[in-house]
């Protein structure tokens, strides 16, 4: 499930006795593999390759849980920054572009429902497909690259829709100014939005699963925090680009603002995806064994999704409940912020001159849109600063210690040469955990949204939008960290169990390597529990469904409220968007109560969890323990593990060793 970053420095230097033992084990394995091939016609030939190679089959030490540097985390998560630039272009400039084509506002809701609709269906399906991918260069990279290509094509086609459709229909003698051509352009552009959202969700599902797979279990929280920072930086780049008059400076990329923005987003997405997929080595998925025999179809996909939802771990289920309620309130903020700020901006002008001409209204609302974009920029800056500095003050609870390099030994980390904690340890606020920070940010968001119906100045409204940047930063960090830590620790236990069962003889008097039949039987026994627990792609897909589905509810609810309270364009006193934002604050307030139900699990190293699974506190057991023994082992873990995990986290952010 997780991947290799680079070869371990401990590898390649075995002792002579180890070489001799490995040579004997290899020869025995080859002989038994040939016997198994002759005597076991029901066992496929390539199944032996799955079980006989890799760390599990050769006794190599799995280095996927070794602590990675800060540069590794940056390269791992940089692709999500390029993706966020594409998102920001669509969110900030998609509506003005579609309106410029002649699309009515009444149909706009049907267009923007494309995002949550495709997110609800596409991401879980892509996650399941990537979980079953067995290409030697990775299970996530094919979907990252394929989705990026589709996103670039969709962006460029959408930006040049007027010229492409008009030119094609002009070849058949149609008038470019005729209603038929204009309607065709609108229809093609709307289809382009749906295709774009389909492609973007494919990339996003693959990138999120890629981060979970490649980051060690004890650095999942750090990796997600880094992803949040890079996401905030991508937002800033996108909104700054949207605020500048780009055709003046980058005329060679297009003659309109939207064309240049799409070109910039395409370049950023492709370059960051190539950096991550080229420099980060993903573990060969063939080492996990053959995929499921039945290929996932549409019906089996939905059946597996609903089955997976029913058996979600309690911790992940609670996170999904939080996200479902919270995103009912987040969605209006994403799409209506610039319009909300714009309504406040135009209010005094409309009161002074209620009889403006259409041209004057267009110029007024154009300035209002730029003011609203500036508020989004402030929001992104606050979000980025929160992602950069807040992790230093949050005490880690969902990070676990790095797994030891040698099976059976717990990885040890020294605090410092003199035994004293580093200065970064002193920044952490006791009791200020990730869960509590997330809870406080949701309360902050609710209070800010309740105030939107009261403020009447652009400065105050911009301050409210900027303040909720803290909540947005926590939304990009906390739920992903909690879920990915749960997934990564579970996968570490499964890999460690496989490594013990598949490893060759231990010592000179140990038995020879197991036969292929025994390896296959052991793998089926080990994976029986894994079959009951879904892989990262499916779990993250379900989590994204909990994000996307409430956006559909918010879209329908917003349309209903607009129908009741919205006034005609150019009429003062339109506060319908403020009402939508305030009602969204109620949903976010409800989500904060679900956060309170999330458990703050103790900081557990992956190898200690393996020992707990075996009912052995030393990590040298041989049989899986019961649920009672596991709970007992968890309670007996020493408190010093929390301090050691704190040091690991500080080293990840300090940069002193990198």
XYZ file of C-alpha atoms in Angstrom:
658
model
C 0.000 0.000 0.000
C 2.706 2.452 0.892
C 5.724 3.029 -1.281
C 9.495 3.060 -1.242
C 11.272 6.415 -1.298
C 14.819 5.217 -1.835
C 16.887 2.228 -0.966
C 17.717 1.997 2.699
C 21.339 2.704 3.579
C 21.254 -0.464 5.654
C 20.569 -2.523 2.571
C 23.254 -4.007 0.389
C 25.612 -4.723 3.327
C 24.532 -8.079 4.782
C 26.945 -10.237 6.686
C 28.601 -13.236 5.127
C 26.409 -15.517 7.181
C 23.418 -13.613 5.995
C 24.594 -13.982 2.397
C 25.011 -17.686 2.803
C 21.639 -18.040 4.448
C 19.976 -15.957 1.788
C 21.653 -17.958 -0.979
C 20.425 -21.196 0.502
C 16.954 -19.779 1.002
C 16.872 -18.483 -2.560
C 17.926 -21.810 -4.027
C 15.419 -23.671 -1.879
C 12.698 -21.255 -2.893
C 13.521 -21.691 -6.592
C 13.445 -25.471 -6.296
C 10.162 -25.442 -4.423
C 8.703 -22.941 -6.873
C 9.443 -25.328 -9.687
C 7.816 -28.193 -7.780
C 4.811 -26.061 -7.023
C 4.466 -25.165 -10.683
C 4.475 -28.842 -11.648
C 2.246 -30.147 -8.879
C -0.183 -27.253 -8.495
C -1.960 -26.614 -11.795
C -4.556 -24.451 -10.031
C -1.878 -21.920 -9.030
C -1.139 -19.367 -11.733
C 2.400 -18.778 -12.818
C 2.409 -15.078 -12.055
C 1.065 -15.683 -8.571
C 4.422 -16.999 -7.633
C 5.996 -13.757 -8.736
C 3.686 -11.835 -6.445
C 4.482 -13.871 -3.375
C 8.097 -14.697 -4.078
C 9.477 -11.199 -4.694
C 9.845 -8.009 -2.749
C 10.447 -7.269 0.852
C 8.022 -9.831 2.045
C 9.526 -12.639 0.069
C 13.233 -11.901 0.317
C 13.484 -10.823 3.912
C 14.512 -7.278 2.997
C 13.784 -4.561 5.510
C 10.826 -2.427 4.486
C 12.056 1.184 4.480
C 8.681 2.737 3.767
C 8.301 3.753 7.430
C 11.673 5.456 7.760
C 11.515 9.156 8.567
C 11.509 11.274 5.417
C 13.035 14.727 5.098
C 11.143 17.973 4.703
C 12.195 18.056 1.036
C 10.647 14.653 0.474
C 7.339 15.897 1.875
C 7.487 18.971 -0.348
C 8.137 16.922 -3.481
C 5.433 14.456 -2.437
C 2.721 17.093 -2.007
C 3.725 19.748 -4.544
C 1.366 18.300 -7.158
C -1.635 19.290 -5.067
C -0.504 22.915 -5.376
C -0.699 22.770 -9.161
C -4.115 21.181 -8.893
C -5.287 23.940 -6.558
C -4.309 26.590 -9.092
C -6.607 24.908 -11.591
C -9.377 24.811 -8.961
C -8.930 28.508 -8.142
C -9.178 29.457 -11.802
C -12.460 27.616 -12.132
C -13.905 28.979 -8.887
C -12.915 32.623 -9.353
C -13.318 33.052 -13.105
C -15.611 30.262 -14.233
C -18.851 32.110 -13.502
C -17.854 35.425 -15.179
C -16.677 33.504 -18.227
C -19.901 31.534 -18.562
C -21.958 34.678 -18.060
C -19.951 36.386 -20.784
C -21.022 33.606 -23.130
C -24.660 34.434 -22.400
C -25.546 31.779 -19.817
C -28.375 32.870 -17.530
C -27.972 32.895 -13.749
C -30.899 30.528 -13.328
C -28.903 27.822 -15.091
C -25.700 28.541 -13.200
C -26.665 26.241 -10.319
C -27.010 23.339 -12.741
C -23.477 24.035 -13.940
C -21.819 24.309 -10.535
C -23.501 21.160 -9.317
C -21.004 19.425 -11.615
C -18.254 19.691 -8.994
C -19.967 17.904 -6.101
C -21.746 15.514 -8.450
C -18.552 14.300 -10.101
C -16.788 14.321 -6.745
C -19.414 12.049 -5.264
C -19.145 9.501 -8.074
C -15.709 9.894 -9.657
C -13.327 9.939 -6.710
C -14.529 6.727 -5.015
C -14.496 4.927 -8.368
C -11.017 6.187 -9.221
C -9.867 5.168 -5.746
C -11.145 1.636 -6.237
C -9.596 1.380 -9.704
C -6.223 2.600 -8.450
C -6.346 0.178 -5.507
C -6.608 -2.663 -8.036
C -3.935 -1.248 -10.370
C -0.831 -3.422 -10.638
C 1.393 -1.507 -13.056
C 5.060 -1.803 -12.010
C 5.587 1.978 -11.833
C 2.822 2.517 -9.273
C -0.898 2.282 -8.642
C -1.552 6.058 -8.312
C 0.793 7.588 -10.891
C -1.173 6.392 -13.956
C -4.278 8.176 -12.695
C -2.334 11.284 -11.721
C -0.785 11.594 -15.178
C -3.907 10.595 -17.098
C -6.091 12.960 -15.088
C -3.601 15.791 -15.545
C -3.623 15.360 -19.321
C -7.419 15.354 -19.356
C -7.501 18.457 -17.146
C -5.157 20.384 -19.425
C -7.162 19.469 -22.522
C -10.410 20.461 -20.790
C -9.022 23.799 -19.581
C -7.648 24.820 -22.949
C -10.755 23.654 -24.802
C -12.977 25.573 -22.370
C -10.943 28.752 -22.765
C -11.130 28.564 -26.565
C -14.686 27.223 -26.832
C -16.005 30.328 -28.599
C -13.318 30.156 -31.292
C -13.424 26.361 -31.710
C -17.203 25.953 -31.914
C -17.677 29.156 -33.883
C -14.960 28.164 -36.325
C -16.347 24.657 -36.881
C -19.876 25.916 -37.434
C -18.532 28.682 -39.640
C -17.173 26.026 -41.987
C -20.776 25.007 -42.646
C -21.853 28.568 -43.334
C -23.371 29.422 -39.938
C -23.306 33.037 -38.759
C -21.108 33.344 -35.648
C -23.537 35.927 -34.228
C -26.657 33.827 -34.739
C -28.579 32.504 -31.713
C -27.970 28.916 -32.799
C -24.198 29.368 -32.723
C -24.318 31.170 -29.363
C -26.484 28.450 -27.836
C -24.141 25.799 -29.197
C -21.181 27.573 -27.631
C -22.972 27.685 -24.267
C -23.893 23.992 -24.419
C -20.355 22.965 -25.322
C -18.931 25.158 -22.546
C -21.255 23.584 -19.975
C -20.201 20.118 -21.115
C -16.599 21.298 -20.855
C -17.175 22.271 -17.214
C -18.456 18.774 -16.429
C -15.509 17.139 -18.216
C -13.107 19.458 -16.404
C -14.562 18.567 -13.016
C -14.400 14.880 -13.938
C -10.694 15.218 -14.787
C -9.844 17.336 -11.744
C -11.524 14.889 -9.378
C -9.548 12.057 -10.956
C -6.290 13.867 -10.251
C -7.350 14.819 -6.737
C -8.317 11.265 -5.774
C -5.007 9.916 -7.073
C -2.905 12.624 -5.389
C -4.542 12.164 -1.985
C -4.065 8.388 -2.113
C -0.497 8.937 -3.384
C 0.304 11.029 -0.301
C -1.127 8.393 2.024
C 0.803 5.618 0.288
C 4.188 7.354 0.185
C 4.293 9.108 3.562
C 5.353 7.007 6.583
C 2.724 6.307 9.213
C 4.370 8.581 11.773
C 4.541 11.489 9.267
C 0.989 11.379 7.946
C 0.019 14.446 9.962
C 3.133 16.282 8.796
C 2.521 15.299 5.161
C -1.056 16.531 5.269
C 0.033 19.754 6.931
C 2.521 20.251 4.118
C -0.207 19.540 1.573
C -2.369 22.172 3.246
C 0.397 24.748 3.006
C 1.020 24.028 -0.642
C -2.728 24.162 -1.282
C -2.835 27.591 0.333
C 0.091 28.724 -1.789
C -1.690 27.470 -4.909
C -4.779 29.431 -3.916
C -2.726 32.602 -3.536
C -1.087 32.143 -6.931
C -4.447 31.557 -8.571
C -6.193 34.536 -6.973
C -3.266 36.902 -7.536
C -3.200 35.864 -11.172
C -6.932 36.501 -11.403
C -6.537 39.970 -9.893
C -3.831 41.086 -12.359
C -4.610 42.192 -15.895
C -2.759 39.250 -17.437
C -3.254 39.883 -21.183
C -1.181 43.034 -20.815
C 1.864 41.061 -19.695
C 1.281 37.535 -21.068
C -0.358 38.371 -24.379
C 1.314 35.383 -26.057
C -0.799 32.981 -23.931
C -4.130 34.449 -25.023
C -6.042 37.627 -25.674
C -8.437 37.297 -22.721
C -8.001 36.938 -18.967
C -9.570 33.493 -18.893
C -7.370 32.135 -21.696
C -4.186 33.234 -19.951
C -5.372 31.858 -16.616
C -6.154 28.469 -18.149
C -2.710 28.373 -19.757
C -1.011 29.203 -16.450
C -3.053 26.585 -14.614
C -2.177 23.960 -17.225
C 1.540 24.696 -17.011
C 1.473 24.627 -13.204
C -0.469 21.356 -13.045
C 1.694 19.490 -15.551
C 4.975 20.671 -14.038
C 4.056 19.791 -10.454
C 2.619 16.409 -11.415
C 5.809 15.568 -13.293
C 7.927 16.577 -10.310
C 6.010 14.334 -7.892
C 5.730 11.332 -10.195
C 9.357 11.539 -11.317
C 11.149 12.166 -8.027
C 8.930 10.192 -5.623
C 9.263 6.428 -5.946
C 5.989 4.593 -5.455
C 6.097 1.058 -4.130
C 5.615 -1.645 -6.747
C 1.941 -2.649 -6.317
C 2.691 -6.150 -7.621
C 4.263 -6.871 -4.224
C 0.804 -6.665 -2.656
C -0.406 -9.729 -4.498
C -2.802 -10.087 -7.410
C -5.834 -7.791 -7.547
C -9.382 -8.968 -7.182
C -10.421 -11.376 -9.918
C -13.659 -9.576 -10.696
C -13.148 -6.289 -12.493
C -15.120 -3.461 -10.854
C -18.144 -2.463 -12.897
C -20.717 0.216 -12.210
C -23.049 -2.021 -10.201
C -20.253 -3.714 -8.292
C -18.748 -0.290 -7.675
C -21.869 1.014 -5.947
C -22.306 -2.262 -4.089
C -18.765 -2.093 -2.747
C -19.117 1.577 -1.824
C -22.255 0.979 0.225
C -20.680 -2.078 1.818
C -17.568 -0.079 2.623
C -19.625 2.716 4.177
C -21.280 0.237 6.523
C -17.953 -1.150 7.761
C -16.033 2.110 8.077
C -13.911 2.268 11.232
C -15.613 4.370 13.928
C -12.938 7.076 13.839
C -13.212 7.550 10.078
C -17.005 7.420 10.265
C -16.996 10.325 12.734
C -14.737 12.365 10.481
C -17.108 11.786 7.561
C -20.031 12.942 9.707
C -18.173 16.149 10.499
C -17.374 16.761 6.859
C -20.938 16.116 5.724
C -22.359 18.826 7.983
C -19.470 21.265 7.590
C -19.457 21.304 3.802
C -23.074 22.417 3.689
C -21.731 25.673 5.102
C -18.406 25.696 3.247
C -19.892 25.436 -0.239
C -21.664 28.857 -0.294
C -18.468 30.516 0.922
C -16.460 29.057 -1.967
C -18.810 30.135 -4.743
C -20.563 33.230 -3.404
C -17.839 35.139 -1.533
C -16.979 37.515 -4.367
C -20.673 38.150 -4.993
C -21.294 38.754 -1.277
C -18.488 41.317 -1.078
C -19.656 42.792 -4.366
C -23.198 43.348 -3.091
C -21.875 45.335 -0.139
C -19.573 47.311 -2.438
C -22.289 48.356 -4.905
C -24.888 49.181 -2.216
C -23.969 52.861 -1.682
C -23.544 53.476 -5.417
C -26.974 52.046 -6.157
C -28.533 54.144 -3.415
C -26.978 57.298 -4.860
C -27.907 56.484 -8.453
C -30.674 53.867 -8.660
C -31.162 54.458 -12.404
C -27.821 53.367 -13.839
C -27.518 52.295 -17.435
C -26.596 48.672 -18.217
C -23.101 49.795 -19.226
C -22.626 51.613 -15.928
C -23.863 48.564 -14.027
C -21.415 46.325 -15.869
C -18.493 48.578 -14.956
C -19.675 48.816 -11.338
C -20.040 45.060 -10.925
C -16.680 44.498 -12.609
C -15.015 46.605 -9.916
C -17.069 44.776 -7.289
C -15.808 41.429 -8.573
C -12.201 42.587 -8.243
C -12.885 43.681 -4.659
C -14.400 40.276 -3.948
C -11.366 38.555 -5.445
C -9.161 40.568 -3.108
C -11.158 39.214 -0.146
C -10.506 35.667 -1.417
C -6.818 36.539 -1.643
C -6.802 37.660 2.002
C -8.550 34.427 2.920
C -5.882 32.399 1.151
C -3.038 34.320 2.807
C -4.522 33.725 6.263
C -5.027 30.068 5.420
C -1.419 29.702 4.292
C -0.032 31.450 7.378
C -2.166 29.202 9.560
C -0.844 26.099 7.828
C 2.737 27.293 8.232
C 2.723 28.345 11.878
C -0.151 26.571 13.642
C 1.430 23.066 13.488
C 4.242 24.311 15.736
C 1.726 24.995 18.508
C -0.443 21.875 18.129
C 0.541 18.851 20.190
C 0.598 15.797 17.882
C -1.899 13.081 18.718
C -2.463 11.265 15.422
C 1.203 10.916 14.430
C 2.858 7.649 15.363
C 6.511 6.856 15.832
C 8.576 5.581 12.940
C 8.705 1.859 12.554
C 12.073 0.399 13.404
C 14.476 -0.598 10.663
C 15.032 -4.045 12.158
C 12.050 -6.330 12.702
C 11.374 -6.894 16.372
C 13.072 -3.685 17.532
C 11.311 -0.447 18.315
C 12.722 2.600 16.570
C 14.341 4.955 19.042
C 14.685 8.688 18.725
C 16.806 10.821 20.954
C 15.484 14.193 21.901
C 18.807 16.020 21.692
C 22.444 15.487 22.504
C 22.048 16.829 26.045
C 18.718 15.096 26.624
C 16.732 18.343 26.654
C 13.784 19.058 24.361
C 14.375 21.357 21.429
C 13.048 24.900 21.311
C 10.246 23.732 19.034
C 8.967 21.503 21.845
C 8.422 24.585 23.965
C 6.128 26.126 21.336
C 3.543 23.379 21.697
C 0.577 24.359 23.851
C -0.303 21.570 26.319
C -3.740 20.200 25.569
C -4.028 22.082 22.280
C -4.457 19.000 20.109
C -5.399 18.728 16.460
C -8.943 17.755 17.367
C -9.414 20.773 19.633
C -7.904 23.124 17.083
C -10.311 21.767 14.481
C -13.235 22.194 16.886
C -12.295 25.808 17.655
C -11.935 26.655 13.970
C -15.448 25.414 13.229
C -16.871 27.520 16.062
C -14.974 30.490 14.630
C -16.457 29.875 11.188
C -19.996 29.710 12.571
C -19.613 32.988 14.444
C -18.201 34.723 11.367
C -21.032 33.506 9.165
C -23.641 34.688 11.676
C -22.076 38.148 11.431
C -22.414 38.323 7.641
C -26.043 39.476 7.927
C -24.973 42.336 10.210
C -21.942 43.925 8.529
C -22.490 46.665 5.950
C -18.944 47.708 5.033
C -16.470 46.106 2.643
C -13.685 46.275 5.219
C -15.672 44.375 7.861
C -16.878 41.782 5.357
C -13.324 41.272 4.075
C -12.155 40.802 7.671
C -14.778 38.083 8.191
C -13.766 36.270 5.009
C -10.114 36.526 5.975
C -10.798 35.234 9.472
C -12.392 32.024 8.244
C -9.148 31.292 6.414
C -8.127 29.690 9.717
C -11.037 27.286 9.418
C -10.165 26.523 5.820
C -6.590 25.707 6.823
C -7.777 23.269 9.477
C -10.239 21.725 7.016
C -7.369 20.996 4.646
C -5.323 19.472 7.442
C -7.201 17.858 10.331
C -9.613 15.385 8.667
C -7.012 14.166 6.174
C -4.431 13.686 8.923
C -6.789 11.689 11.129
C -7.976 9.430 8.311
C -4.583 8.898 6.693
C -2.994 8.062 10.049
C -5.625 5.387 10.629
C -5.067 3.939 7.147
C -1.291 4.060 7.310
C -1.028 2.385 10.712
C -3.372 -0.387 9.587
C -1.337 -0.968 6.435
C 1.885 -1.001 8.458
C 0.491 -3.788 10.619
C -0.505 -5.818 7.570
C 2.911 -5.395 5.907
C 4.759 -6.280 9.095
C 2.665 -9.415 9.533
C 3.342 -10.440 5.941
C 7.054 -9.772 6.364
C 7.278 -12.073 9.387
C 5.393 -14.897 7.679
C 7.166 -14.583 4.341
C 10.701 -13.988 5.666
C 13.256 -16.805 5.225
C 14.861 -18.813 8.019
C 15.952 -16.915 11.105
C 19.257 -18.291 12.191
C 21.254 -21.284 11.097
C 18.884 -23.774 12.621
C 15.740 -22.285 11.216
C 13.552 -24.003 8.711
C 13.945 -23.527 5.019
C 11.929 -20.980 3.109
C 8.256 -21.867 2.895
C 6.913 -23.377 -0.268
C 4.825 -21.389 -2.686
C 1.648 -23.138 -1.570
C 2.316 -22.296 2.079
C 3.110 -18.708 1.161
C -0.131 -18.419 -0.768
C -2.075 -19.940 2.136
C -0.398 -17.567 4.577
C -1.145 -14.603 2.358
C -4.823 -15.545 2.175
C -4.905 -15.910 5.956
C -3.261 -12.536 6.518
C -5.355 -10.744 3.935
C -8.623 -12.066 5.356
C -8.715 -9.167 7.784
C -7.552 -6.814 5.052
C -10.502 -7.852 2.904
C -12.783 -6.563 5.641
C -10.962 -3.224 5.723
C -10.979 -1.209 2.530
C -7.850 0.177 0.956
C -6.843 3.830 1.021
C -8.376 4.658 -2.345
C -11.851 3.462 -1.360
C -11.751 5.033 2.101
C -10.573 8.392 0.781
C -13.214 8.140 -1.929
C -15.930 7.645 0.681
C -14.534 10.603 2.597
C -14.765 12.687 -0.541
C -18.369 11.566 -0.972
C -19.020 12.965 2.501
C -17.587 16.247 1.177
C -19.266 16.316 -2.229
C -22.773 15.092 -1.372
C -23.599 17.975 1.025
C -22.524 20.434 -1.661
C -25.436 19.205 -3.760
C -27.721 19.851 -0.798
C -26.207 23.325 -0.370
C -26.699 24.085 -4.067
C -30.368 23.149 -4.013
C -30.943 24.981 -0.740
C -29.173 28.104 -1.995
C -31.274 28.142 -5.151
C -34.430 27.917 -3.038
C -33.331 30.821 -0.818
C -32.325 32.934 -3.806
C -35.729 32.399 -5.341
C -37.330 33.837 -2.203
C -35.015 36.719 -1.212
C -33.011 37.670 -4.313
C -33.718 41.057 -5.888
C -33.137 42.061 -9.520
C -29.625 43.069 -10.505
C -28.979 46.736 -9.773
C -31.529 46.906 -6.943
C -30.164 47.990 -3.525
C -30.862 45.960 -0.404
C -30.145 42.465 -1.760
C -28.873 40.434 1.217
C -29.823 36.976 -0.036
C -26.223 35.714 -0.123
C -25.670 36.831 3.477
C -28.701 34.775 4.503
C -27.291 31.723 2.718
C -23.938 32.164 4.462
C -25.582 32.526 7.872
C -27.644 29.375 7.398
C -24.462 27.587 6.375
C -22.954 28.678 9.678
C -25.671 26.705 11.476
C -24.654 23.527 9.615
C -20.999 24.100 10.520
C -21.977 24.606 14.156
C -23.669 21.198 14.087
C -20.484 19.665 12.649
C -18.488 20.929 15.631
C -20.517 18.647 17.912
C -19.460 15.656 15.817
C -15.827 16.723 16.204
C -16.270 16.399 19.954
C -17.041 12.682 19.462
C -13.721 11.984 17.700
C -11.302 10.107 19.918
C -7.771 11.305 20.410
C -5.960 8.002 20.098
C -2.577 7.672 21.811
C 0.564 8.111 19.784
C 1.476 4.564 18.764
C 4.474 3.408 16.730
C 3.643 1.077 13.885
C 5.816 -1.709 15.230
C 4.317 -1.334 18.711
C 0.886 -1.733 17.144
C 2.101 -4.925 15.491
C 3.270 -6.166 18.873
C -0.090 -5.197 20.347
C -1.829 -7.166 17.597
C 0.208 -10.184 18.692
C -0.449 -9.622 22.369
C 3.299 -9.200 23.024
C 4.635 -5.982 24.454
C 8.120 -6.596 23.053
C 7.089 -6.993 19.474
C 8.318 -10.581 19.231
C 5.117 -12.551 19.340
C 4.005 -15.150 16.901
C 0.236 -15.277 17.034
C -2.404 -12.583 16.644
C -3.904 -11.437 19.902
C -7.558 -11.044 20.660
C -9.328 -7.693 20.934
C -8.945 -7.876 24.704
C -5.203 -8.413 24.460
C -4.870 -5.614 21.952
C -6.604 -3.130 24.261
C -4.448 -4.290 27.151
C -1.293 -3.824 25.082
C -2.343 -0.327 24.070
C -2.832 0.647 27.710
C 0.613 -0.661 28.651
C 2.478 1.386 26.052
C 4.904 3.765 27.792
C 4.142 7.461 27.953
C 7.612 8.198 26.601
C 6.339 7.312 23.129
C 4.447 10.617 23.019
C 7.657 12.593 23.626
C 9.499 10.614 20.991
C 6.735 11.261 18.470
C 6.912 14.975 19.346
C 10.602 14.994 18.488
C 9.933 13.267 15.188
C 7.375 15.925 14.313
C 9.715 18.755 15.271
C 12.501 17.331 13.135
C 10.100 17.258 10.209
C 9.382 20.998 10.504
C 12.629 22.318 11.960
C 14.740 21.920 8.841
C 17.939 21.696 10.904
C 18.965 18.347 9.416
C 17.907 18.942 5.823
